[in-house]
Short mmCIF file of C-alpha atoms in Angstrom, two decimals:
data_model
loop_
_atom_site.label_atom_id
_atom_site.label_comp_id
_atom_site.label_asym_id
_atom_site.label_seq_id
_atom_site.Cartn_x
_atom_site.Cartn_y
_atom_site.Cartn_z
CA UNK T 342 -22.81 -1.79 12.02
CA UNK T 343 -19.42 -3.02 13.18
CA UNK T 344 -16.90 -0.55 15.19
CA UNK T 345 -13.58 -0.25 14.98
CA UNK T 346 -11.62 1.89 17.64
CA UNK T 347 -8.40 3.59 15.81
CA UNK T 348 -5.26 4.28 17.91
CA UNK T 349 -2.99 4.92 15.10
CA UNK T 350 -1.17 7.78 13.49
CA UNK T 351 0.63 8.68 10.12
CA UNK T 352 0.24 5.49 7.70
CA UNK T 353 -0.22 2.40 9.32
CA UNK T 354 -3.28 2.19 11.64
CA UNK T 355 -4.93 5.09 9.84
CA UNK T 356 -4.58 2.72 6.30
CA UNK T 357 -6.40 -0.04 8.33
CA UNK T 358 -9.16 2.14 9.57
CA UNK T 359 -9.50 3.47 6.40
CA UNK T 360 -10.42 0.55 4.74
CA UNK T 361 -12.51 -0.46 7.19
CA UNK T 362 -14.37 2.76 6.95
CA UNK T 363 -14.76 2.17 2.99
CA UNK T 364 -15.90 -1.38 3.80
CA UNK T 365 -18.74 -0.13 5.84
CA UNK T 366 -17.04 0.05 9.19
CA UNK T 367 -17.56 2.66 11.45
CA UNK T 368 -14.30 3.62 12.16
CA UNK T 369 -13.66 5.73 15.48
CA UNK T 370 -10.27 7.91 15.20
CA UNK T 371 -8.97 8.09 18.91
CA UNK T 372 -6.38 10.79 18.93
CA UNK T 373 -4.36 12.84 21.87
CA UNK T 374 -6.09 15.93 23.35
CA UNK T 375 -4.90 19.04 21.57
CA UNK T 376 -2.68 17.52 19.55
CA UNK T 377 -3.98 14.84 17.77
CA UNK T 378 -3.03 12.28 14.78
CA UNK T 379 0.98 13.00 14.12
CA UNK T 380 -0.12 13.61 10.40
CA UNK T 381 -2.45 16.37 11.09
CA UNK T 382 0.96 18.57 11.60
CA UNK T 383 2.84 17.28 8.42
CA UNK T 384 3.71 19.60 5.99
CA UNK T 385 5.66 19.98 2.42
CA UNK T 386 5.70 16.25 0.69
CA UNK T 387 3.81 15.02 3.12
CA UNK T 388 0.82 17.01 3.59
CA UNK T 389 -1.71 15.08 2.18
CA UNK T 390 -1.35 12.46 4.37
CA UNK T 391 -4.31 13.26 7.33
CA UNK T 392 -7.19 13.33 4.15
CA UNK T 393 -5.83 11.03 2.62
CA UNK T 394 -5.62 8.23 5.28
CA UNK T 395 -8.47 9.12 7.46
CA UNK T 396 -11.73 10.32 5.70
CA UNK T 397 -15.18 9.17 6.91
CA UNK T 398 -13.72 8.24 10.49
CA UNK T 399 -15.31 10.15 13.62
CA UNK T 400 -12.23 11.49 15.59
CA UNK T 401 -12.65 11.30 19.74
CA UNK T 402 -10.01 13.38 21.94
CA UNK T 403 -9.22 10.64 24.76
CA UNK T 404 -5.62 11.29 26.95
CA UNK T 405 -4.83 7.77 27.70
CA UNK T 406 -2.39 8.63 30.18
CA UNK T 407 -5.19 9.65 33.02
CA UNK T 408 -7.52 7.27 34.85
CA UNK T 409 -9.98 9.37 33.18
CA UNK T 410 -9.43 8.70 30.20
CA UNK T 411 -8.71 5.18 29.92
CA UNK T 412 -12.05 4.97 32.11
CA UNK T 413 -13.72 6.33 29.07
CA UNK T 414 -11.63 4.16 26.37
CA UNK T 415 -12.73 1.14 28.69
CA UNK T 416 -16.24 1.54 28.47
CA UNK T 417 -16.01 2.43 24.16
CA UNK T 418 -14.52 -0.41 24.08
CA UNK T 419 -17.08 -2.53 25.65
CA UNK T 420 -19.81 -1.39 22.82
CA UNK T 421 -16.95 -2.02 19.86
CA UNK T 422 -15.72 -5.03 18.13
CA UNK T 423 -12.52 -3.79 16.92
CA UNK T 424 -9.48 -1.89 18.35
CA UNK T 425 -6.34 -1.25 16.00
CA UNK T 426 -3.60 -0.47 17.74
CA UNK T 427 -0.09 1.32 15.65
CA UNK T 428 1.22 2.55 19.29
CA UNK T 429 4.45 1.69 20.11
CA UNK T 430 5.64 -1.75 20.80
CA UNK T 431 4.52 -2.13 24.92
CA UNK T 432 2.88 1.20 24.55
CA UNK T 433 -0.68 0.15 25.63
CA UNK T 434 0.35 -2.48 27.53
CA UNK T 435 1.93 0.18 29.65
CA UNK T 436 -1.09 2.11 30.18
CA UNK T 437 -2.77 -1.31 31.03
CA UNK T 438 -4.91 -1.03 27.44
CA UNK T 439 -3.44 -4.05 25.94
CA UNK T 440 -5.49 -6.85 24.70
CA UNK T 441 -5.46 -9.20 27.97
CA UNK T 442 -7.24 -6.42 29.20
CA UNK T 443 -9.49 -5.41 26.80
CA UNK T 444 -11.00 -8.92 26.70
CA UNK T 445 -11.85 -8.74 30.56
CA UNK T 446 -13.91 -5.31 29.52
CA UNK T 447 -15.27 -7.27 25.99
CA UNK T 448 -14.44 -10.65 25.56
CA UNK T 449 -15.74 -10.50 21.77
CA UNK T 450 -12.85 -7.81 20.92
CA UNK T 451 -10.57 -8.59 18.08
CA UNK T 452 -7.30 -6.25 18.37
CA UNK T 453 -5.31 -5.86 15.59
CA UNK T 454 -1.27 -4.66 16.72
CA UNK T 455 0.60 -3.41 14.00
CA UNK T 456 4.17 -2.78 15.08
CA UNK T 457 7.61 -2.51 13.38
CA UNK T 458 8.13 -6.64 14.04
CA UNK T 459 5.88 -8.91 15.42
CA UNK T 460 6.69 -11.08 18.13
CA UNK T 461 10.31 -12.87 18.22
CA UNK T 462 13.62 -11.87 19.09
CA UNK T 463 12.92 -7.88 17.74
CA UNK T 464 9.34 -7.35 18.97
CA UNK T 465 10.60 -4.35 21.05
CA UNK T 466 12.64 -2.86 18.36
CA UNK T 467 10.92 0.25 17.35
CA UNK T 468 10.58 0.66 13.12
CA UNK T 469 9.63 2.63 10.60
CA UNK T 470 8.73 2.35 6.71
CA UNK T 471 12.17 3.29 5.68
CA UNK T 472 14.41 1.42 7.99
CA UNK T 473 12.10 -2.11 8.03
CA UNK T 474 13.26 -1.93 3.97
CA UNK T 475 16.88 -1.59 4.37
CA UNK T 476 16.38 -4.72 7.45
CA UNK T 477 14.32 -6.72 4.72
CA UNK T 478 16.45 -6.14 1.46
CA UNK T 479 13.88 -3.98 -0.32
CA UNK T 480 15.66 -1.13 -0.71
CA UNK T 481 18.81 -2.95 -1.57
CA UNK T 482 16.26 -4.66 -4.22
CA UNK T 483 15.07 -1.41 -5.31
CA UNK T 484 17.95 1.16 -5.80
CA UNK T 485 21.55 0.06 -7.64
CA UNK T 486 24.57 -1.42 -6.35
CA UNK T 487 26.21 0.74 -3.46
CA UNK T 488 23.23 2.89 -3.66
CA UNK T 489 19.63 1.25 -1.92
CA UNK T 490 16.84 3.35 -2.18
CA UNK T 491 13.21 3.79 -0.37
CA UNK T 492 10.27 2.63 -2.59
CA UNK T 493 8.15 5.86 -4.14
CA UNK T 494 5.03 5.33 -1.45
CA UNK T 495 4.80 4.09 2.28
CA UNK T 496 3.78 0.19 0.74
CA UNK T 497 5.66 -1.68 3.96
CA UNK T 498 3.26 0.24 6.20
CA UNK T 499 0.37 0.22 3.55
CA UNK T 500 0.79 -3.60 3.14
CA UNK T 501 1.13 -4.43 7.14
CA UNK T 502 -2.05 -2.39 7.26
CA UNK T 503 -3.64 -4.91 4.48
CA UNK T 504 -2.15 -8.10 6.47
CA UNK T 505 -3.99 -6.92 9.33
CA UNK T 506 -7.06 -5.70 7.80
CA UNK T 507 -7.63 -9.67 6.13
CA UNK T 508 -6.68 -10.91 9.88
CA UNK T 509 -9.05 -9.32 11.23
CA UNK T 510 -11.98 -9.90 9.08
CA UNK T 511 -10.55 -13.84 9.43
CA UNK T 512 -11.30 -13.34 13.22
CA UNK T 513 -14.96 -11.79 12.71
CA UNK T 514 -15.85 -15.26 10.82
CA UNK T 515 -14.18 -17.35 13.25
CA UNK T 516 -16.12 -14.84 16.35
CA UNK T 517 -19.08 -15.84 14.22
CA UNK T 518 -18.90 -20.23 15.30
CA UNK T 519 -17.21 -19.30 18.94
CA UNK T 520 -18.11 -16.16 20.00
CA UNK T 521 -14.93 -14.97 21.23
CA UNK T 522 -12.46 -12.17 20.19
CA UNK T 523 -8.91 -12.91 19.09
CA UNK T 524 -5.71 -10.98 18.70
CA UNK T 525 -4.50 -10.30 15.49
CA UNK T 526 -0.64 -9.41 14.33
CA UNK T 527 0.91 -8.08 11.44
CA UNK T 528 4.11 -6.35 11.31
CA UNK T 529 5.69 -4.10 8.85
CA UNK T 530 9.43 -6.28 9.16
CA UNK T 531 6.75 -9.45 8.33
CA UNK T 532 5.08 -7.34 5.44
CA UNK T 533 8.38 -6.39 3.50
CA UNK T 534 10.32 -9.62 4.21
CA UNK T 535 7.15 -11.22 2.65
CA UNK T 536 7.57 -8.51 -0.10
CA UNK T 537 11.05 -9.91 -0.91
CA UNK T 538 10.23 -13.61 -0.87
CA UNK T 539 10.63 -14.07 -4.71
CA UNK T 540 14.06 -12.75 -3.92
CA UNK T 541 14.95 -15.42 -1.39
CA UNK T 542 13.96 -17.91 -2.82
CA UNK T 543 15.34 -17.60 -6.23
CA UNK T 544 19.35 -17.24 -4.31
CA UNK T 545 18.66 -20.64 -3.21
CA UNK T 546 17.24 -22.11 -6.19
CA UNK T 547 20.17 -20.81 -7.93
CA UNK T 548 22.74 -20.52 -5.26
CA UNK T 549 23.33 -16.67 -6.21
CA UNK T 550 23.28 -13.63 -5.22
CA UNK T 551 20.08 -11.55 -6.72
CA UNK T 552 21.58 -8.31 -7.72
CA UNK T 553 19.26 -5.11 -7.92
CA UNK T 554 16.29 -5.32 -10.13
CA UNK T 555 17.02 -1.81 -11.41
CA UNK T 556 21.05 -2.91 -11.84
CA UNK T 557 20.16 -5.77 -14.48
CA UNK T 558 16.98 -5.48 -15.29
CA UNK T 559 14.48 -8.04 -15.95
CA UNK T 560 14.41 -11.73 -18.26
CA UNK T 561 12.64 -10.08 -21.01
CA UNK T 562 13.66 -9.24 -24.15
CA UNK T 563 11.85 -5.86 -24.33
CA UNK T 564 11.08 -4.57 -21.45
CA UNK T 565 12.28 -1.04 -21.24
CA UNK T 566 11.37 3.02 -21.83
CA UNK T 567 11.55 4.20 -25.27
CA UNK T 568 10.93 8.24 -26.32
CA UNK T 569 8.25 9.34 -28.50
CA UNK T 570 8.84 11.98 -31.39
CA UNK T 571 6.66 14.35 -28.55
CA UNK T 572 9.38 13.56 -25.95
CA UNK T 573 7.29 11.14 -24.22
CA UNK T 574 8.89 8.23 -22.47
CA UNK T 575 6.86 5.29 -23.07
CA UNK T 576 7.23 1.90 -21.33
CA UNK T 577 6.67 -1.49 -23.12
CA UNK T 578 6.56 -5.03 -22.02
CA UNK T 579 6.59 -7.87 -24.78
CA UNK T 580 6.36 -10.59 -22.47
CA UNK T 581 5.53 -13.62 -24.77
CA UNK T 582 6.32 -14.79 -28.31
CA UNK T 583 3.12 -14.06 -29.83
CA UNK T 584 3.32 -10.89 -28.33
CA UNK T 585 6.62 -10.19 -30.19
CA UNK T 586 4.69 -11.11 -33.25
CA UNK T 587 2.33 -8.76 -32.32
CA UNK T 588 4.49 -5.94 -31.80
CA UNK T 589 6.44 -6.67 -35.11
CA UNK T 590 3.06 -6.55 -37.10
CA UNK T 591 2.21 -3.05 -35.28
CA UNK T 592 5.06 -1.22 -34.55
CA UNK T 593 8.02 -2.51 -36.17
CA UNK T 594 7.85 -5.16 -39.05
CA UNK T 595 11.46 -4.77 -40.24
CA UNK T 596 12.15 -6.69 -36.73
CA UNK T 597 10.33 -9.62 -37.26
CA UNK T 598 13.15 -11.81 -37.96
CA UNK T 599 14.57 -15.34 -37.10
CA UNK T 600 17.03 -14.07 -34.98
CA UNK T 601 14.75 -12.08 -32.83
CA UNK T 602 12.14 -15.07 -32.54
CA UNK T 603 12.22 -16.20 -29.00
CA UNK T 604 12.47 -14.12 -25.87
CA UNK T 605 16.07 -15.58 -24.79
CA UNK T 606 17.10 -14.52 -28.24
CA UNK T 607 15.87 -10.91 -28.12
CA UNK T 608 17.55 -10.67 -24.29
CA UNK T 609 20.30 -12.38 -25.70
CA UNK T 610 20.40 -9.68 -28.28
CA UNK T 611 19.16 -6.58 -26.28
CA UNK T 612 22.26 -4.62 -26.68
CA UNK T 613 21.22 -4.41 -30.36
CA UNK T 614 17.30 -4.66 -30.23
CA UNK T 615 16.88 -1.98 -28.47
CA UNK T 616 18.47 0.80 -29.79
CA UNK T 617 16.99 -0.39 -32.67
CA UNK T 618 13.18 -0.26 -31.40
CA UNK T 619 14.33 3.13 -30.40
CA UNK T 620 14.71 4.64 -33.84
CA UNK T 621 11.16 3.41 -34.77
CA UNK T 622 9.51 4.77 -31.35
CA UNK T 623 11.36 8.16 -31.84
CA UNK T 624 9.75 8.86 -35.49
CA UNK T 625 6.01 8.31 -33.56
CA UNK T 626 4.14 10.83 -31.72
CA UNK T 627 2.81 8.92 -28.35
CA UNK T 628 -0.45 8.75 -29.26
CA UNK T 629 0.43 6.89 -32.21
CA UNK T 630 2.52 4.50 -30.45
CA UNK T 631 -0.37 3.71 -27.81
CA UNK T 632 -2.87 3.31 -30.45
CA UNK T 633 -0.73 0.20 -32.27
CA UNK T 634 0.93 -1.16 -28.92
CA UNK T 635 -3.29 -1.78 -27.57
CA UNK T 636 -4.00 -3.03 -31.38
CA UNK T 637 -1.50 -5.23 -30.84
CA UNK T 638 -2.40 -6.24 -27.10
CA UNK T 639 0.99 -5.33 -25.52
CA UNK T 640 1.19 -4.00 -22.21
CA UNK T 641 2.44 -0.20 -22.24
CA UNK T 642 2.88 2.84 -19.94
CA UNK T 643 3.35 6.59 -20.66
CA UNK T 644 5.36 7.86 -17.94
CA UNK T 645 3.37 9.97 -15.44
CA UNK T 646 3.80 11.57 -12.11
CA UNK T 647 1.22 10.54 -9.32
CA UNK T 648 -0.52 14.10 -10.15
CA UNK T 649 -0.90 13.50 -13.21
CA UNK T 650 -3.73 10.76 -12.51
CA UNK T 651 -6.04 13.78 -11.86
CA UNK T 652 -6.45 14.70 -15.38
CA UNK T 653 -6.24 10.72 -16.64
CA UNK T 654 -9.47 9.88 -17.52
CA UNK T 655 -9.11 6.17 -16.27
CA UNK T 656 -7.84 7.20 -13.03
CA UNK T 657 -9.91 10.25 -12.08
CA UNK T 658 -12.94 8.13 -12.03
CA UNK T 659 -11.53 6.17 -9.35
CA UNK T 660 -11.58 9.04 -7.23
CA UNK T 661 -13.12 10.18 -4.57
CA UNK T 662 -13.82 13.48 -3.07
CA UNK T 663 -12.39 14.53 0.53
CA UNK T 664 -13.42 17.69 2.67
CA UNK T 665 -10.23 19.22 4.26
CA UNK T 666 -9.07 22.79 5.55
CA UNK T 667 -11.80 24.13 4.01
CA UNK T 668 -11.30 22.60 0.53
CA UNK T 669 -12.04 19.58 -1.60
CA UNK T 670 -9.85 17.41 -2.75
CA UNK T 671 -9.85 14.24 -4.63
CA UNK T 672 -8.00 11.20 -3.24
CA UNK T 673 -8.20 7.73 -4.72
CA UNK T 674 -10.53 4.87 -3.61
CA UNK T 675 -9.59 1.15 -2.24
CA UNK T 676 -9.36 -0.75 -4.99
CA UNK T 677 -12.23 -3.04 -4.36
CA UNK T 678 -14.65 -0.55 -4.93
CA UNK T 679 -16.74 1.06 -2.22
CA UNK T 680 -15.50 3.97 -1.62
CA UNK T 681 -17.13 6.84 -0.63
CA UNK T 682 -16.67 10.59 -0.82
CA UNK T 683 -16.46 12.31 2.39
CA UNK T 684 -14.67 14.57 4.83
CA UNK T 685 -11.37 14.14 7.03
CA UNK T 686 -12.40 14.81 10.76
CA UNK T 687 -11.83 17.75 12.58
CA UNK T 688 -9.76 17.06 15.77
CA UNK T 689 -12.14 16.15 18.70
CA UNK T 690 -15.32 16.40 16.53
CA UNK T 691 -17.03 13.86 17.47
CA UNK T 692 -16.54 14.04 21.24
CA UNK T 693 -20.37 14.09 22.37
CA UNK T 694 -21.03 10.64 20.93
CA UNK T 695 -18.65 9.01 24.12
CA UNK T 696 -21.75 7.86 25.70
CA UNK T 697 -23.60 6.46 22.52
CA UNK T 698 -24.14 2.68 22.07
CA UNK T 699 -22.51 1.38 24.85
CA UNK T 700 -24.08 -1.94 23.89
CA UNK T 701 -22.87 -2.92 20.26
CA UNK T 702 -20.31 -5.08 20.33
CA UNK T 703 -21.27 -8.57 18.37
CA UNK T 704 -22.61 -7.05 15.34
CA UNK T 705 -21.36 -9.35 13.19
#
């Protein structure tokens, strides 16, 4: 089995050790003596977080600031083949932990660093989720004009975590023909500038500015919310032509008309199309509307808040179980399948197994 050492906290090193740990991995949480992972004392909106990002990982109290203790990290790391690393930028470096050494003590480790930018002018700039999107333009992509918003879920952090979780496995081939480790980057500026490319590119296709997507909306036609007769807000996306003919046939046949027959017509015409598919949708109970927009093979949403999922058939079986506080909760899996139900660790738990298999790196 491959290890991977964890010295992260809150969202980004925690999402790369938990996907490791649903690949297979085991996953070792490092955390500070007494303290612990930062997320373990969240609270309110955030309170879910610890279950959520770190079930199935054995958690091991090390303080990395004595001799001690980095004695004891030292010789983990010489039976591992991973270390992910969300310190900082310098951080473990400065406790002379960083990868240079690490490959004196295991020459076969791959370390992943996951920092607010990767290396360049900012590399010592400490980050967040929140501030790398206003840097990158997402939130100015996301909100309205004069008014940029943060995106509904930590995805700059999440998706740095992904960047360095395909790095790494990368590295484990490459280990495979030389034998060596390798050091792995991704950054969460990286990620969300990434994120955004679409964006750049299209102001110099077009030599314009890109306002908010929310501000103008999108290039189709129908694209939009419309309210049920049960008060249900219901999105729909008629993306195509034959789609359109498709809806027409279904939903709304007094619409299928020449002037409505391509999709720069109908977003040439949305000030009137619209409303108008809004006086159909509001005589139809939601359920009725789903049934004829699937009939008619048109993508559609019901509106729903992310609790919600628990009770939506598709989604709930997605889920997995989590033991935390005392309670069971269910959390969803990585979407490649594999996950399995489990518990979050208690802090320290797993603090006997220090001296176990001080041999394994090169697993893979």
């Amino acid at each position: 089995m491959v290890r991977v050492i964890e010295i992260g906290h809150i969202v980004a090193g925690p999402t790369a050790g938990l996907i490791f740990s649903d690949l297979g991995f085991e996953v070792i949480k490092v955390e500070r003596p007494g303290r612990g992972d930062i997320a373990r004392e969240l609270e309110g909106s955030s309170a879910g977080t610890f279950p959520f990002f770190n079930r199935n990982k054995r958690s091991v109290e090390i303080d990395l600031r004595q001799a001690s203790g980095r004695d004891e990290f030292l010789e983990l790391v010489r039976g591992s083949d991973v270390v992910i690393d969300n310190l900082g930028p310098g951080a473990m470096d400065a406790l002379g932990l960083g990868y240079r050494k690490l490959r004196e003590v295991n020459p076969r480790i791959i370390y992943l660093s996951i920092k607010g930018y990767g290396s360049g002018p900012y590399e010592a700039r400490k980050s967040l989720d929140f501030p790398i999107e206003v840097h990158s333009g997402l939130a100015y992509m996301t909100g309205l004009n004069g008014r940029p918003l943060r995106v509904g879920a930590s995805l700059v952090d999440m998706g740095a975590a992904l960047f360095g979780v395909i790095g790494v496995l990368a590295a484990l081939m490459e280990r495979e023909r030389t034998g060596e480790g390798k050091f792995v980057e991704s950054a969460l500026f990286e990620t969300a500038m990434f994120f955004v490319g679409q964006h750049i590119a299209t102001y110099q296709v077009t030599g314009r500015e890109v306002p908010p997507l929310n501000e103008v909306g999108f290039s189709w036609g129908v694209y939009d919310f419309f309210r049920t007769s049960d008060g249900v807000d219901v999105f729909v996306a008629v993306t195509t032509d034959e789609q359109w003919k498709a809806f027409c046939r279904e939903v709304a046949p007094e619409l299928d008309r020449e002037e409505y027959k391509t999709n720069a017509m109908r977003h040439r015409l949305r000030g009137e199309l619209i409303p108008r598919i809004s006086e159909i949708v509001a005589s139809m109970p939601s359920s009725e509307l789903s049934s004829r927009l699937a009939r008619a093979n048109v993508g559609f949403a019901e509106l729903r808040r992310p609790w919600d999922l628990l009770v939506d058939e598709h989604a709930r079986s997605k889920m997995v179980e989590v033991e935390y506080g005392g309670r069971s909760i269910l959390v969803p899996g990585i979407p490649i399948g594999g996950s399995r139900p489990g518990r979050a660790p208690a802090l320290g738990e797993g603090n006997g197994m220090m001296g176990e298999g001080k041999s394994r790196a090169g697993n893979v």
